[in-house]
Structure formats: structure tokens, C-alpha cells
Amino acid sequence: MTDQNYTEDVDAQGIPSPEGDHHLIKTDYDIGQDNVEGNVGPIPFDIHNPVFAISGLVVMAFVFFTLALPDFAGTAFSAMFSFVTQTFDWFFLSVGNLVVLFCLALIVLPLGSVRLGGADATPDYGYVGWFAMLFAAGMGIGLMFYGVSEPMSHFASSLGGTTIGEDGLRTDWAPLGGAAGNEAEAVRLGMAATIYHWGLHPWAMYAVVALALALFTYNKGLPLTIRSAFYPIFGDRVWGWTGHIIDTLAVFATLFGLATSLGFGATQAANGLTVLYGSGVAEEGTRSFLGLPFGNTEDSGTIDSGALLVILITAITIVALISVIRGLDGGVKRLSEINMGLAVLLLLFVLLVGPTLALISGFFSSLGAYFEYLPALMNPFGREDTNFVQGWTAFYWAWWISWSPFVGMFIARVSRGRTVREFIICVLLIPSLVCVLWMSVFGGTAIQQFLVDGYEGVVNAPLELKLFEMLSQLPLASITSLVGIVLVIVFFVTSSDSGSLVIDTITAGGKIDAPVPQRVFWCTFEGAVAIVLLLSAGGLASLQSMVISTGLPFAVVLVLLCVCIVMGLRTERAAVMAPSSAK
Amino acid sequence: MFKHIMVPVDLAHPDALQSALKVAADLAGHYSARVSYVGVTGPQPSSVAHNPEEFGAKLADFAAAQKAKHGISETAAHAVTSHDPAVEIDHVLERAVSDLDADLVIMASHIPRHFDLGSHGGRVASHTSASVMLVRA
């Protein structure tokens, strides 16, 4: 026997037959068979060719196009945003409702007893580490950006009541019918609308993608990439162009979803730093930090310097790079846990130092208000509150959906060994409750400051400053504001590093051991996309319109995934039941 | 001289391993040492196996095949599951050296990426007390 022959011996050992505890999908596809391996100079690579090439080239082209034609790009982005939100708002809302009902059904149906990774699998991560990663990846920066600002905005617009424009459409931003002049009801409506956007719906979207991936990866033995979940529908065609398109869509959605969050994070951190450590007065146009003008009001005529944002995003991306190079356990998990600890401390601080009793009772009344208003808020058709539906809800749904491949894949990667029922409860219900708590404490404190103390700083501040305005009214403001900025930055890092891991895996055809330089590439380009979009004419609005445009096709993917999950779980359950009945 | 030889193997690239496997077998015969083959996998499916259990089974088959083919007196398989093999490989190999109490590590130096050149071998050499031999493919 020659040395080469044993290779065939190894392959001839074949795949052990399923032991009755899981149901492998038999396919002739080998993971990595379409991959291209090699070296560029000293840098090794191992990529799935069509997916990596298309997404890499399009992203690079996009960055250069936006840099070269910032004004045209800005106009094009805002036109796209209006078109998609106005035309497809009903579709986004319907998809959101569908996935929530689907997840709730899985908790009670017998299919929920299937265990991810086979009947005897044990979880890889304890609850704390698992939960920290879910949360840091899933919401992160958004909680910091919108924690104070969203409840406050809905409260203020509800209180203002409705106004009708000349064209007969409502021009106000109040949810539903608003609550003109009724403070107590405006609080309830504001909190209900906020929880609607941060509660069951986003987490159900994540759960669906995560469940599909975990099921088809750990139980069916297919590669860890979005296309695998479509095997029940498309069969072996998922390894061809059908699959390439699905994976490429997922890469785009992830990249722009992340870039938007990074944009929010950078803007908020820059504003926070300027307010805390900068000098000058915003109204006079003299406010600056490190000599760079930033955070001035529009009326003052001073144009903010983009340099501060560029420096921030670059610095934070470098930290994220270190984290991805250190890997899942050494970097991402550790940072997530640090972040979780800091966030809990800040939450407890605001809860104890703020109006504690009012906040606790606010938590329960907000939950009550949520369930009371939920049916009306969920309704996708015939809504009169068009600004709210299109500007808030549809945008959020697109944003969550565009995050879902990334968060879903990340959740899937760390969730082996949980049953479907446990998985859904932990991914859907617990994070939703934590979001309710977070929003009730941060938003509730700001609303109490306004109602009880008559403090108008939060109401009048721009979105990205509301958190710091709220903290400034509490003791130890300089410390808590600093913690706030640190949290924004670390959330930025945890989103960016886990996102890079996910995009890298998708573009490597489901391989998780692709060379590290590929992660570095994606991490760098996430930062680059965030920078060029922030600096383009539209600024944050450009980011939002890209999110909503890439979220739309993925919404269709989400619906199909529900079908695939049911098909996958049924064969899985049949495989688990079969041997026991035969005994 | 040597009692326990550890050979890291990448089952996804068996061709590149041949020289190292041959050397390991020859030295094992010379010193009457036993040989442990160490493989690293993630919890996710890979081109080698659908899950860690299957990977372990394949590695065990591999070790048995080496024993039969080269007439090594004793071989063993040591499969390690890592959450992030691409970055944890060095650490995993160091751990394996001390877990197995190996006194010689024989590595192939031209497997694409995993055991690429000196970085992995060098790290193992500087972080453990075992002797390290890099075999060019």
C-alpha cells in the first residue's frame, strides 16, 4: 500500500449511521467543496467563491461610489427609503406578526421537544455566558441609543395629539390615535409603542433565523450558512446559484444592518464625548472636542467635523479587530460579559437613584399597556398613523430583519444542546422582558423628570443626546455618562466582532476555521461602510435607507425559513420517536 | 529517548501529512514510542465530519489505520472540540501536549493554514517542554 492510499481508507470509513437521536440530511455536498484556497503573498485564504467575490466586490464598489458622489448618493438613498417604507410597510408588519405567532406556537407544540445537536447533546455555554452573548449581539447599541429617546419621543408626540396636513394625511408622529393632553395615557401609549418595537417581534425574527440555522447545522449536518436552512424546499439546488443568492443577501443585510448600528453608536459616543469633555456652546456653534467642531445646533451655522466620527469608528474598529483575532471565547465572549456587567450596573444605578417606586410600578403598567395596545399596533392595514408606522415600525422591522442573519447565526453558533422549547423561551421571552425593564427604567426616569420635576432637557435634546441629558439630572452624572459612553463603545465592538465572524463564515461556505485574515477584511469593511455612509450627504439617514432596502428581500427569506423549520423539525422528531417505538 | 510522540493532523488535508506521518512511524519504531494523533474540530459540521462525535470516530479510525499500515506498536486518537479552531489551535495543541504528556511533537509544516510554518510549531516549542520536529511536505 502506498502512502497515498490511506486517504481513501479514511474516506471509506464513511459517515456513522445516525444513532436514532438525530436525523442527518444525506447530501453529496461536501463542506468547502466550492471553496478556493490559496495565498495572497503571505496571507492565506479559504473562501466560497461566488459569495465572497460578489459581496466583497459590491461592498467595495459601494464604498467608492458613495465616497466619489456623496451628494448624489445621499439623494438616492433618501428616495429609496421613502419608496420602500411607503410601499412595503404593510409587508414588514405582517412578517413581524407571522414570526411572533410562529415562535409562540413552537413553544406549545410537541415539535418543541427536539434538542438542537441531537437528543443527547449538552449545552456548550452556561446560561450567563450564553445570555450575555445573545444580548450583546442582538440589541447592543440600539438599547443605548433608543433607551431614553424612544419612550420619550413617543410620549411627547402622543401628548401633542394628532394634526392633519393639507393633503388629509396625518403629519404628527404619534402612535395610533395619540393621547392629546392626557399625560397618564401618553406615558402608557409611549411605553407600549416602544416595547412593541423592542419586545417579542425583533426577538422572534432572530429566533426564527437562529433556530433554522442551529437545526440544519447541528442536527442535519449541513454547513453553518443561511442556505442550508433552505434544503427542505430547494434540495440540492441550495448548493448552486439559489444558495449563492440567499447567502449574498444575508451578507448584505448583515453588513448594512451592522453599519447602521455602528453609525448610531459613533454618533452617540461622539456627542457624549463632546458634551462631557468638549468645550464651547452648541447654540453659538463653538462646541468642539479635541479641536474638532461637533454637536453644534443647526441654527448656529457651524458644520460638524466628520473627523471625530472617523477617528472614533477607526479606533473602535481596531479594538474589534483585536477581539476577532482573539476569537470567540477569548475575545467576543469576554467582552460580552464585561458589557453585560456594566449594563446591569448602570440599570441598577438608574433604578435605585431614580424614582424607584414609580419605575417599578411603571414596569408593570407598561407591560399591561403593551398587551392592551398590541393588537392595534400590530395591525398592518388601514393605519392612519402613517408617520409612526413608516418612520418607526417599518424602519425597525427592516433593521431587525437585516440583523437577523447575523444575530441568528451567532445565536445558533452558541446554542447547541438546548431544546427548541428552551431555546425559544430563552431567545424570545427573556430578552423581551429585559428590554421592557430597560426601557421602563431609562425611558421612565426621563418621563418622570419631565412630569414631576418639569425638566425639559430630555424632550428638547436631539435623539443621540437624550441619554446623557437624563443622566445629568441624577447624582454622579460625570461617572454614569462616562459609563454610558464606554457601554456604547463596547457594544459597538461586540456587534462588530461577532458580525465579522458571521460574515466570514457565510462567505467561507460555512467553514468556521477559515483563515483569520478574512475576518480582518470584513471587520475593516464594516467600519468603512459606516464611515462613508455617515459622511455622505444623508448621514445617518443614508444608513437607515440602506438597511431598509437590504432588509426587504430578507423579509421574504424569513417567511420561507418558518416553513423550512417545520419541515426540518418533523423529520427530526420522527427520527427521535422511531427507535423508541421500535424497542 | 522518546516515549510518547504527538502528531497533530488535519483530516481535511491528509495529503500534506504524509511525510510527517512516515517520520512519526519510523521514530516510533526506533524508540518503541507510542503515537497519539491529535485533531481539532469545531462543534459545527466541517468538510471532515458532521459533528464532533463523528470527527472523533474518524480520528480513531485514522489512528487505527496508521497502526496497521506502519506497524506501530501503540497508537491513540485525541480529538479536541474548540469553539473557534482558527484562532485557538495553538492553545489547543499546547494543552494536548500536557494532557497527553507527550515528549516529542511531529508536525507537518506545509498544510495550508492550520499548521502553516513556524508559528504553530514555534509556539508549541516555546510553550511546552516537548521537543518539536517540523517536517516539510
XYZ file of C-alpha atoms in Angstrom:
720
model
C 0.000 0.000 0.000
C 1.443 3.363 -0.912
C 1.319 6.394 1.274
C -1.425 7.997 -0.800
C -3.830 5.119 -0.495
C -4.749 5.585 3.083
C -6.629 8.781 2.102
C -9.220 6.604 0.509
C -9.213 4.428 3.593
C -10.170 7.396 5.704
C -12.946 8.409 3.357
C -14.109 4.833 3.043
C -14.812 4.766 6.776
C -17.846 6.800 5.797
C -20.309 8.589 7.973
C -21.551 6.666 11.007
C -25.243 5.943 10.688
C -27.479 8.200 12.813
C -27.940 6.688 16.235
C -31.625 7.442 16.323
C -31.094 10.658 18.199
C -30.736 12.884 15.188
C -31.642 12.850 11.534
C -28.806 13.738 9.151
C -29.683 15.015 5.726
C -27.916 12.886 3.170
C -26.399 15.057 0.505
C -23.446 14.660 -1.790
C -22.275 18.137 -0.958
C -19.015 18.374 0.955
C -18.470 21.454 3.032
C -15.890 23.617 1.357
C -16.046 21.774 -1.973
C -16.703 25.041 -3.835
C -14.128 26.920 -1.831
C -10.993 28.416 -3.239
C -7.914 28.057 -1.066
C -4.585 29.693 -1.567
C -2.320 32.523 -0.577
C -2.067 36.182 -1.482
C 1.552 36.816 -0.609
C 1.890 35.666 2.982
C -1.876 35.829 3.630
C -3.772 32.548 3.362
C -7.430 32.497 2.311
C -10.206 29.935 2.044
C -13.348 31.425 0.547
C -16.585 30.383 -1.088
C -16.006 31.890 -4.444
C -19.248 33.319 -5.851
C -20.491 34.513 -2.478
C -17.223 36.079 -1.332
C -16.428 37.661 -4.688
C -19.888 39.142 -5.261
C -20.344 40.516 -1.774
C -16.761 41.707 -1.458
C -16.746 43.488 -4.822
C -20.184 45.053 -4.395
C -19.284 46.357 -0.965
C -16.016 47.826 -2.182
C -17.768 49.383 -5.201
C -20.417 50.773 -2.876
C -17.832 52.396 -0.627
C -16.058 54.046 -3.557
C -19.317 55.163 -5.213
C -20.539 56.811 -2.029
C -17.174 58.483 -1.489
C -16.987 59.732 -5.069
C -20.547 61.050 -5.361
C -21.666 61.894 -1.816
C -24.486 64.262 -2.837
C -25.995 62.013 -5.469
C -25.679 59.026 -3.143
C -27.429 60.884 -0.344
C -30.373 61.828 -2.577
C -30.644 58.331 -3.994
C -30.623 56.785 -0.513
C -33.375 59.011 0.846
C -35.579 58.404 -2.208
C -35.128 54.680 -1.677
C -36.031 54.959 1.999
C -39.332 56.735 1.261
C -40.234 54.323 -1.511
C -39.623 51.152 0.461
C -41.253 52.300 3.708
C -44.295 53.736 1.953
C -44.855 50.795 -0.371
C -43.954 47.867 1.838
C -44.802 48.974 5.372
C -47.709 46.504 5.467
C -45.396 43.697 4.384
C -42.831 44.352 7.102
C -45.562 44.498 9.749
C -47.183 41.281 8.524
C -43.898 39.380 8.500
C -43.222 40.556 12.050
C -46.602 39.308 13.248
C -46.194 35.999 11.471
C -42.873 35.125 13.096
C -44.109 36.025 16.584
C -47.108 33.714 16.237
C -44.878 31.024 14.762
C -42.480 31.127 17.710
C -45.252 31.120 20.290
C -46.758 28.101 18.559
C -43.443 26.232 18.699
C -43.328 26.637 22.481
C -46.585 24.729 22.920
C -46.405 22.276 20.008
C -44.815 18.827 20.519
C -42.164 19.774 17.932
C -40.613 21.948 20.643
C -39.155 18.905 22.371
C -36.492 18.397 19.686
C -32.996 19.031 21.036
C -30.517 21.010 18.941
C -27.424 18.909 18.331
C -29.130 15.542 18.806
C -31.088 14.038 21.691
C -28.032 13.590 23.916
C -26.283 16.894 23.232
C -25.322 19.058 26.209
C -25.080 22.882 26.059
C -21.646 24.316 25.261
C -22.165 27.503 27.250
C -23.662 28.197 30.660
C -26.692 30.470 30.885
C -24.750 33.614 31.833
C -22.201 33.494 29.031
C -24.845 32.421 26.527
C -27.243 35.115 27.543
C -24.574 37.819 27.582
C -23.625 36.961 24.019
C -27.260 36.851 22.838
C -27.887 40.240 24.259
C -24.677 41.973 23.291
C -25.061 40.762 19.729
C -28.821 41.248 19.479
C -29.568 44.738 20.678
C -26.433 46.365 21.964
C -26.025 49.883 20.718
C -29.724 50.279 19.988
C -30.581 49.983 23.682
C -28.165 52.798 24.458
C -29.347 54.973 21.596
C -33.076 54.476 21.993
C -33.376 53.521 25.691
C -34.208 57.049 26.728
C -35.016 58.634 23.422
C -37.712 56.326 22.111
C -40.107 56.235 25.091
C -39.627 59.978 25.411
C -40.297 60.643 21.733
C -43.472 58.553 21.657
C -44.625 60.098 24.913
C -44.095 63.633 23.619
C -45.722 63.003 20.255
C -48.688 61.229 21.872
C -49.148 64.103 24.264
C -49.097 66.516 21.340
C -52.053 64.726 19.768
C -52.813 64.431 16.074
C -52.543 67.015 13.345
C -53.819 66.730 9.797
C -51.861 68.174 6.876
C -53.305 69.825 3.773
C -53.334 66.527 1.892
C -55.542 64.971 4.557
C -52.744 62.781 5.890
C -51.553 62.992 9.457
C -48.384 64.996 9.918
C -47.762 64.084 13.563
C -45.584 61.202 14.691
C -47.888 59.932 17.436
C -48.540 56.169 17.581
C -52.149 55.152 16.888
C -54.541 57.969 17.787
C -52.172 59.641 20.243
C -53.369 60.850 23.633
C -53.678 64.616 23.300
C -53.299 66.378 26.646
C -53.695 63.181 28.683
C -50.321 62.707 30.397
C -51.005 59.341 32.031
C -52.326 57.831 28.819
C -49.491 59.324 26.784
C -46.991 57.580 29.078
C -48.799 54.268 28.635
C -49.060 54.636 24.868
C -45.420 55.748 24.585
C -44.169 52.760 26.550
C -46.453 50.332 24.706
C -45.184 51.551 21.339
C -41.560 51.285 22.494
C -41.984 47.785 23.870
C -43.736 46.781 20.664
C -40.555 47.710 18.787
C -38.133 46.070 21.232
C -40.046 43.129 22.646
C -41.410 39.970 21.088
C -41.205 40.998 17.444
C -37.461 41.567 16.995
C -36.540 38.584 19.122
C -38.930 36.369 17.205
C -37.190 37.372 13.975
C -33.826 36.463 15.485
C -35.208 33.247 16.926
C -36.524 32.040 13.579
C -33.209 32.508 11.791
C -31.224 31.125 14.716
C -33.432 28.087 15.089
C -33.313 27.293 11.382
C -29.528 27.505 11.330
C -28.979 25.537 14.522
C -31.370 22.822 13.396
C -29.876 22.330 9.955
C -26.319 22.612 11.191
C -26.272 20.649 14.421
C -28.967 18.082 13.684
C -28.851 17.726 9.916
C -25.094 18.111 9.479
C -25.247 20.850 6.828
C -22.733 23.727 6.742
C -23.299 26.707 9.022
C -24.656 29.106 6.433
C -28.093 30.531 5.672
C -28.624 28.450 2.524
C -28.545 25.194 4.489
C -31.883 26.005 6.092
C -33.499 26.006 2.656
C -32.588 22.423 1.947
C -36.126 21.107 2.566
C -37.504 23.469 -0.106
C -34.786 23.563 -2.749
C -32.952 20.294 -2.161
C -29.502 20.113 -3.714
C -30.125 23.342 -5.597
C -29.133 25.228 -2.437
C -25.518 24.409 -3.286
C -25.906 26.248 -6.616
C -26.983 29.754 -7.508
C -30.157 29.615 -5.434
C -27.944 29.251 -2.408
C -25.409 31.809 -3.597
C -28.175 34.403 -3.838
C -29.548 33.597 -0.392
C -26.115 33.816 1.213
C -25.212 37.008 -0.604
C -28.464 38.616 0.529
C -27.596 37.630 4.064
C -24.149 39.179 3.783
C -25.559 42.482 2.503
C -28.270 42.606 5.136
C -25.723 41.925 7.861
C -23.198 44.411 6.610
C -25.612 47.314 6.300
C -27.533 46.398 9.435
C -24.280 46.480 11.349
C -23.075 49.657 9.691
C -26.277 51.415 10.762
C -25.794 50.408 14.358
C -22.164 51.430 14.155
C -23.281 54.781 12.779
C -25.711 55.258 15.670
C -23.050 54.227 18.144
C -20.378 56.513 16.740
C -22.747 59.495 16.604
C -23.884 58.930 20.149
C -20.380 58.372 21.511
C -19.097 61.482 19.703
C -21.958 63.559 21.088
C -21.461 62.177 24.555
C -17.724 62.861 24.494
C -18.286 66.402 23.228
C -20.841 67.163 25.912
C -18.748 65.645 28.682
C -15.231 66.681 27.770
C -15.633 69.210 24.979
C -15.826 72.953 25.245
C -17.989 75.736 23.828
C -21.727 76.212 23.447
C -23.834 74.294 20.952
C -26.156 77.236 20.164
C -23.219 79.530 19.357
C -21.592 76.975 17.112
C -18.415 76.860 19.191
C -18.769 73.415 20.720
C -15.813 71.213 19.938
C -13.829 68.254 21.201
C -10.083 67.889 20.645
C -10.335 70.967 18.470
C -12.862 69.341 16.153
C -16.234 71.120 15.977
C -19.044 68.671 16.826
C -22.515 68.634 18.313
C -23.473 72.196 17.364
C -27.099 73.068 16.622
C -28.177 73.537 13.024
C -29.095 77.185 13.635
C -25.584 78.040 14.747
C -24.331 77.562 11.204
C -21.225 75.623 12.259
C -20.774 72.433 10.297
C -19.774 69.448 12.406
C -16.448 67.928 11.584
C -16.633 64.389 10.276
C -13.126 63.789 11.549
C -14.290 62.966 15.053
C -16.609 60.251 13.752
C -13.883 58.858 11.520
C -11.411 58.747 14.410
C -13.962 57.072 16.680
C -15.067 54.438 14.174
C -11.460 53.696 13.252
C -10.363 53.360 16.869
C -13.322 51.178 17.775
C -12.848 49.026 14.686
C -9.253 48.415 15.757
C -10.462 47.151 19.138
C -12.976 44.949 17.311
C -10.150 43.620 15.157
C -8.216 42.599 18.252
C -11.317 40.877 19.532
C -11.933 38.867 16.327
C -8.295 37.881 16.194
C -8.573 36.594 19.756
C -11.580 34.518 18.689
C -14.976 33.540 20.015
C -14.084 32.527 23.560
C -11.041 34.752 24.098
C -12.460 37.981 22.658
C -16.159 38.059 21.847
C -17.449 36.159 24.869
C -15.271 38.023 27.351
C -16.228 41.453 26.016
C -19.906 40.472 26.008
C -19.696 39.521 29.667
C -17.918 42.747 30.610
C -20.575 44.659 28.746
C -23.404 42.782 30.369
C -21.940 43.558 33.803
C -21.587 47.264 33.028
C -25.108 47.470 31.586
C -26.591 45.785 34.656
C -24.718 48.210 36.923
C -25.985 51.217 35.002
C -29.522 49.838 35.018
C -29.425 49.211 38.773
C -27.948 52.630 39.387
C -30.698 54.449 37.483
C -33.328 52.225 39.054
C -32.142 52.886 42.629
C -31.176 56.550 42.318
C -34.091 57.475 40.078
C -37.736 57.358 41.167
C -37.518 53.675 42.184
C -41.128 53.005 43.130
C -42.527 54.837 40.131
C -40.172 52.883 37.863
C -41.171 49.524 39.314
C -44.857 50.232 39.029
C -44.102 51.691 35.605
C -42.611 48.366 34.533
C -45.870 46.546 35.248
C -48.165 49.222 33.875
C -46.015 49.381 30.727
C -46.388 45.635 30.286
C -50.132 45.992 30.732
C -50.260 48.856 28.253
C -48.218 46.778 25.797
C -50.740 43.950 25.750
C -53.633 46.408 25.622
C -52.298 48.323 22.613
C -50.560 45.395 20.916
C -53.442 44.311 18.639
C -53.845 47.865 17.326
C -50.098 48.402 16.932
C -49.689 45.080 15.101
C -52.382 45.823 12.561
C -50.670 46.167 9.165
C -53.620 47.586 7.208
C -55.663 50.790 7.187
C -53.472 52.635 9.669
C -53.858 56.392 9.977
C -50.661 56.981 11.914
C -48.557 56.729 8.747
C -45.544 58.603 10.099
C -45.317 56.270 13.046
C -45.859 53.113 11.016
C -43.443 54.029 8.240
C -40.857 56.064 10.108
C -40.642 53.949 13.245
C -42.193 50.496 12.934
C -41.323 49.679 9.316
C -37.793 51.011 9.807
C -37.331 48.983 12.963
C -38.641 45.817 11.356
C -36.299 46.269 8.407
C -33.442 46.935 10.801
C -34.161 43.874 12.925
C -34.635 41.740 9.822
C -31.353 42.925 8.386
C -29.739 41.996 11.689
C -31.439 38.623 11.827
C -28.971 36.629 9.695
C -26.123 37.928 11.791
C -27.687 37.697 15.231
C -29.449 34.478 14.245
C -26.280 32.829 13.064
C -24.432 33.984 16.125
C -27.172 32.703 18.436
C -27.196 29.420 16.512
C -23.455 29.046 16.898
C -23.587 29.266 20.685
C -26.865 27.421 21.274
C -26.001 23.788 20.674
C -27.526 21.428 23.223
C -30.727 23.359 24.017
C -34.191 22.028 23.205
C -36.304 24.022 20.771
C -38.724 24.934 23.543
C -35.972 26.078 25.912
C -34.334 27.890 23.024
C -37.456 29.853 22.074
C -38.286 30.740 25.669
C -34.741 31.955 26.258
C -34.364 33.810 22.974
C -37.888 35.231 22.771
C -39.389 35.793 26.199
C -36.450 36.584 28.481
C -34.724 39.151 26.250
C -38.122 40.753 25.614
C -38.688 41.131 29.358
C -35.202 42.559 29.822
C -35.923 45.101 27.097
C -39.176 46.065 28.818
C -37.241 46.554 32.043
C -34.510 48.573 30.349
C -36.979 50.821 28.538
C -39.169 51.283 31.631
C -36.186 52.310 33.734
C -34.381 54.584 31.285
C -37.405 55.998 29.485
C -39.462 56.039 32.677
C -36.854 58.099 34.525
C -36.767 60.660 31.733
C -40.563 60.860 31.608
C -40.752 61.254 35.389
C -38.183 64.039 35.227
C -40.433 65.812 32.762
C -43.746 65.163 34.526
C -42.663 65.579 38.150
C -39.712 67.958 38.013
C -40.714 69.847 34.894
C -37.246 69.186 33.430
C -37.375 69.726 29.677
C -33.753 68.945 28.826
C -34.516 65.436 27.557
C -37.546 66.459 25.484
C -35.637 69.192 23.715
C -32.383 67.315 23.167
C -31.647 65.563 19.867
C -32.056 61.765 19.882
C -28.386 60.954 20.422
C -28.108 63.244 23.468
C -31.242 62.244 25.362
C -29.462 59.540 27.370
C -26.845 61.987 28.653
C -29.461 64.671 29.430
C -31.350 62.149 31.532
C -28.188 61.045 33.378
C -27.178 64.655 34.022
C -30.154 65.060 36.367
C -29.045 62.118 38.517
C -26.157 62.094 41.019
C -22.635 61.166 39.839
C -23.557 62.292 36.351
C -19.969 62.546 35.150
C -19.301 58.931 36.105
C -22.537 57.488 34.745
C -22.185 59.415 31.492
C -18.718 58.007 31.085
C -20.074 54.507 31.753
C -22.733 55.261 29.126
C -20.100 56.175 26.546
C -17.994 53.137 27.414
C -21.073 50.934 27.020
C -21.852 52.398 23.601
C -18.287 51.757 22.526
C -18.084 48.209 23.886
C -21.476 47.348 22.380
C -20.088 48.697 19.134
C -17.138 46.350 19.456
C -19.207 43.296 20.368
C -21.517 43.869 17.408
C -18.678 44.465 15.017
C -16.622 41.442 16.046
C -19.461 38.935 16.152
C -20.728 40.346 12.836
C -17.343 39.793 11.244
C -17.267 36.196 12.449
C -20.687 35.621 10.895
C -19.974 37.251 7.532
C -16.685 35.386 7.374
C -18.420 32.066 7.951
C -21.067 32.742 5.296
C -18.513 33.835 2.716
C -16.369 30.782 3.509
C -19.224 28.425 2.636
C -19.988 27.557 6.268
C -16.436 26.879 7.372
C -15.716 28.194 10.822
C -11.978 27.615 10.606
C -11.230 29.851 7.636
C -8.013 31.858 7.916
C -8.130 34.784 10.311
C -7.189 37.483 7.734
C -10.666 37.063 6.212
C -12.258 38.185 9.469
C -9.952 41.153 9.459
C -11.133 42.051 5.946
C -14.829 42.038 6.898
C -14.303 43.810 10.190
C -12.426 46.566 8.381
C -15.103 46.957 5.725
C -17.914 47.180 8.261
C -16.124 50.179 9.701
C -15.504 51.579 6.224
C -19.163 51.272 5.206
C -20.252 53.005 8.396
C -17.789 55.849 7.794
C -18.642 56.533 4.143
C -22.371 56.392 4.796
C -22.117 58.731 7.782
C -20.060 61.184 5.732
C -22.341 61.001 2.675
C -24.913 63.761 2.242
C -27.643 61.995 4.166
C -25.554 60.941 7.157
C -27.475 58.564 9.432
C -30.450 58.683 7.043
C -28.287 57.053 4.345
C -27.518 54.196 6.673
C -31.167 53.764 7.520
C -32.204 53.643 3.885
C -29.592 51.015 3.091
C -30.813 48.926 5.996
C -34.383 49.095 4.902
C -33.502 48.211 1.305
C -31.449 45.190 2.230
C -33.973 44.162 4.877
C -36.823 43.883 2.358
C -35.587 40.852 0.373
C -34.536 39.171 3.573
C -38.074 39.545 4.936
C -39.153 37.092 2.236
C -36.351 34.776 3.328
C -37.672 34.945 6.882
C -41.137 33.717 5.868
C -39.684 30.798 3.924
C -37.496 29.903 6.890
C -40.601 29.276 9.018
C -41.730 26.662 6.508
C -38.285 25.044 6.471
C -38.144 24.866 10.267
C -41.423 22.976 10.434
C -40.280 20.556 7.735
C -36.932 20.036 9.450
C -38.411 19.575 12.919
C -40.899 16.996 11.685
C -38.253 14.705 10.212
C -36.160 15.271 13.314
C -38.941 14.316 15.683
C -39.807 11.313 13.559
C -36.184 10.152 13.856
C -36.226 10.569 17.627
C -39.563 8.789 18.044
C -38.820 5.900 15.685
C -36.237 3.880 17.654
C -38.080 4.167 20.952
C -41.285 2.827 19.446
C -39.370 0.010 17.753
C -37.814 -1.179 21.018
C 14.774 8.693 24.209
C 11.144 9.425 23.334
C 8.221 7.605 24.895
C 5.169 9.387 23.518
C 5.013 11.089 20.137
C 2.192 13.532 19.395
C 1.233 14.185 15.769
C -1.250 16.985 15.045
C -3.293 16.022 11.988
C -5.663 17.980 9.790
C -8.001 15.351 8.367
C -9.196 17.860 5.766
C -5.740 17.871 4.167
C -4.374 14.334 4.573
C -2.070 14.526 1.529
C 0.084 17.191 3.101
C 0.585 14.996 6.161
C 2.269 12.033 4.532
C 5.912 12.877 5.288
C 5.186 13.741 8.898
C 3.222 10.516 9.374
C 6.048 8.473 7.898
C 8.647 10.139 10.112
C 6.479 9.669 13.183
C 6.031 5.978 12.416
C 9.751 5.459 11.828
C 10.752 7.210 15.036
C 8.077 5.347 16.973
C 9.628 2.096 15.799
C 13.121 3.283 16.617
C 12.355 4.408 20.159
C 9.496 1.968 20.829
C 7.324 5.012 21.469
C 3.570 5.203 21.206
C 1.940 7.737 18.878
C -1.086 9.953 19.562
C -2.808 11.685 16.651
C -4.393 14.989 17.681
C -7.231 16.515 15.634
C -9.125 19.732 16.275
C -12.694 20.388 15.191
C -15.438 22.931 15.845
C -18.905 21.968 17.062
C -20.273 22.836 13.617
C -20.171 20.499 10.631
C -16.955 20.652 8.642
C -15.678 19.054 5.467
C -14.429 16.145 7.587
C -17.397 15.342 9.808
C -20.965 16.377 10.559
C -20.412 16.667 14.297
C -17.712 16.229 16.954
C -18.691 12.594 17.666
C -18.265 11.670 14.031
C -14.976 13.546 13.962
C -13.771 11.560 16.949
C -14.762 8.316 15.273
C -12.919 9.252 12.084
C -9.806 10.205 14.012
C -9.904 6.893 15.876
C -10.186 5.075 12.548
C -7.282 7.129 11.275
C -5.121 6.180 14.261
C -6.008 2.508 13.858
C -5.217 2.679 10.137
C -1.809 4.191 10.878
C -1.084 1.455 13.379
C -1.907 -1.281 10.892
C -0.171 0.383 7.992
C 3.137 1.263 9.660
C 3.209 -1.482 12.270
C 3.360 0.984 15.155
C 3.045 -0.840 18.469
C 0.545 1.548 20.050
C -1.485 4.431 18.586
C -4.240 6.586 20.030
C -6.580 9.327 18.799
C -7.066 12.547 20.721
C -9.907 14.650 19.292
C -10.415 18.157 20.673
C -13.514 20.308 20.145
C -12.808 24.018 20.047
C -15.373 26.807 19.668
C -13.124 28.714 17.332
C -10.455 26.427 15.839
C -8.970 29.089 13.569
C -7.606 31.102 16.479
C -7.457 28.553 19.270
C -5.286 25.997 17.519
C -2.026 26.957 19.262
C -3.618 26.863 22.652
C -5.314 23.565 21.909
C -2.039 21.989 20.827
C -0.223 23.202 23.942
C -2.979 21.738 26.094
C -2.799 18.478 24.183
C 0.952 18.199 24.793
C 0.485 18.473 28.536
C -2.711 16.354 28.617
C -1.011 13.558 26.725
C 2.334 14.101 28.438
C 3.976 13.854 25.030
C 7.744 14.330 24.797
C 8.003 14.768 21.019
C 5.708 16.667 18.664
C 5.998 15.966 14.961
C 4.154 18.446 12.751
C 3.744 18.792 9.029
C 4.798 22.278 8.078
C 3.052 22.758 4.778
C -0.570 22.073 5.434
C -2.363 25.154 4.227
C -3.268 27.475 7.082
C -3.630 25.158 10.099
C -0.046 24.190 10.720
C 1.401 26.760 8.460
C 5.116 27.018 9.052
C 6.822 28.075 12.224
C 4.118 29.926 14.017
C 2.295 26.902 15.406
C 5.356 24.690 15.788
C 7.357 27.554 17.249
C 4.675 28.345 19.761
C 4.365 24.758 20.853
C 8.138 24.589 21.228
C 8.324 27.737 23.322
C 5.298 26.993 25.491
C 5.836 23.321 26.309
C 8.765 21.172 27.369
C 8.326 18.736 24.465
C 10.769 18.514 21.578
C 9.259 19.711 18.312
C 10.073 18.481 14.842
C 8.706 20.197 11.751
C 8.543 18.011 8.669
C 8.431 19.644 5.274
C 5.938 18.040 2.946
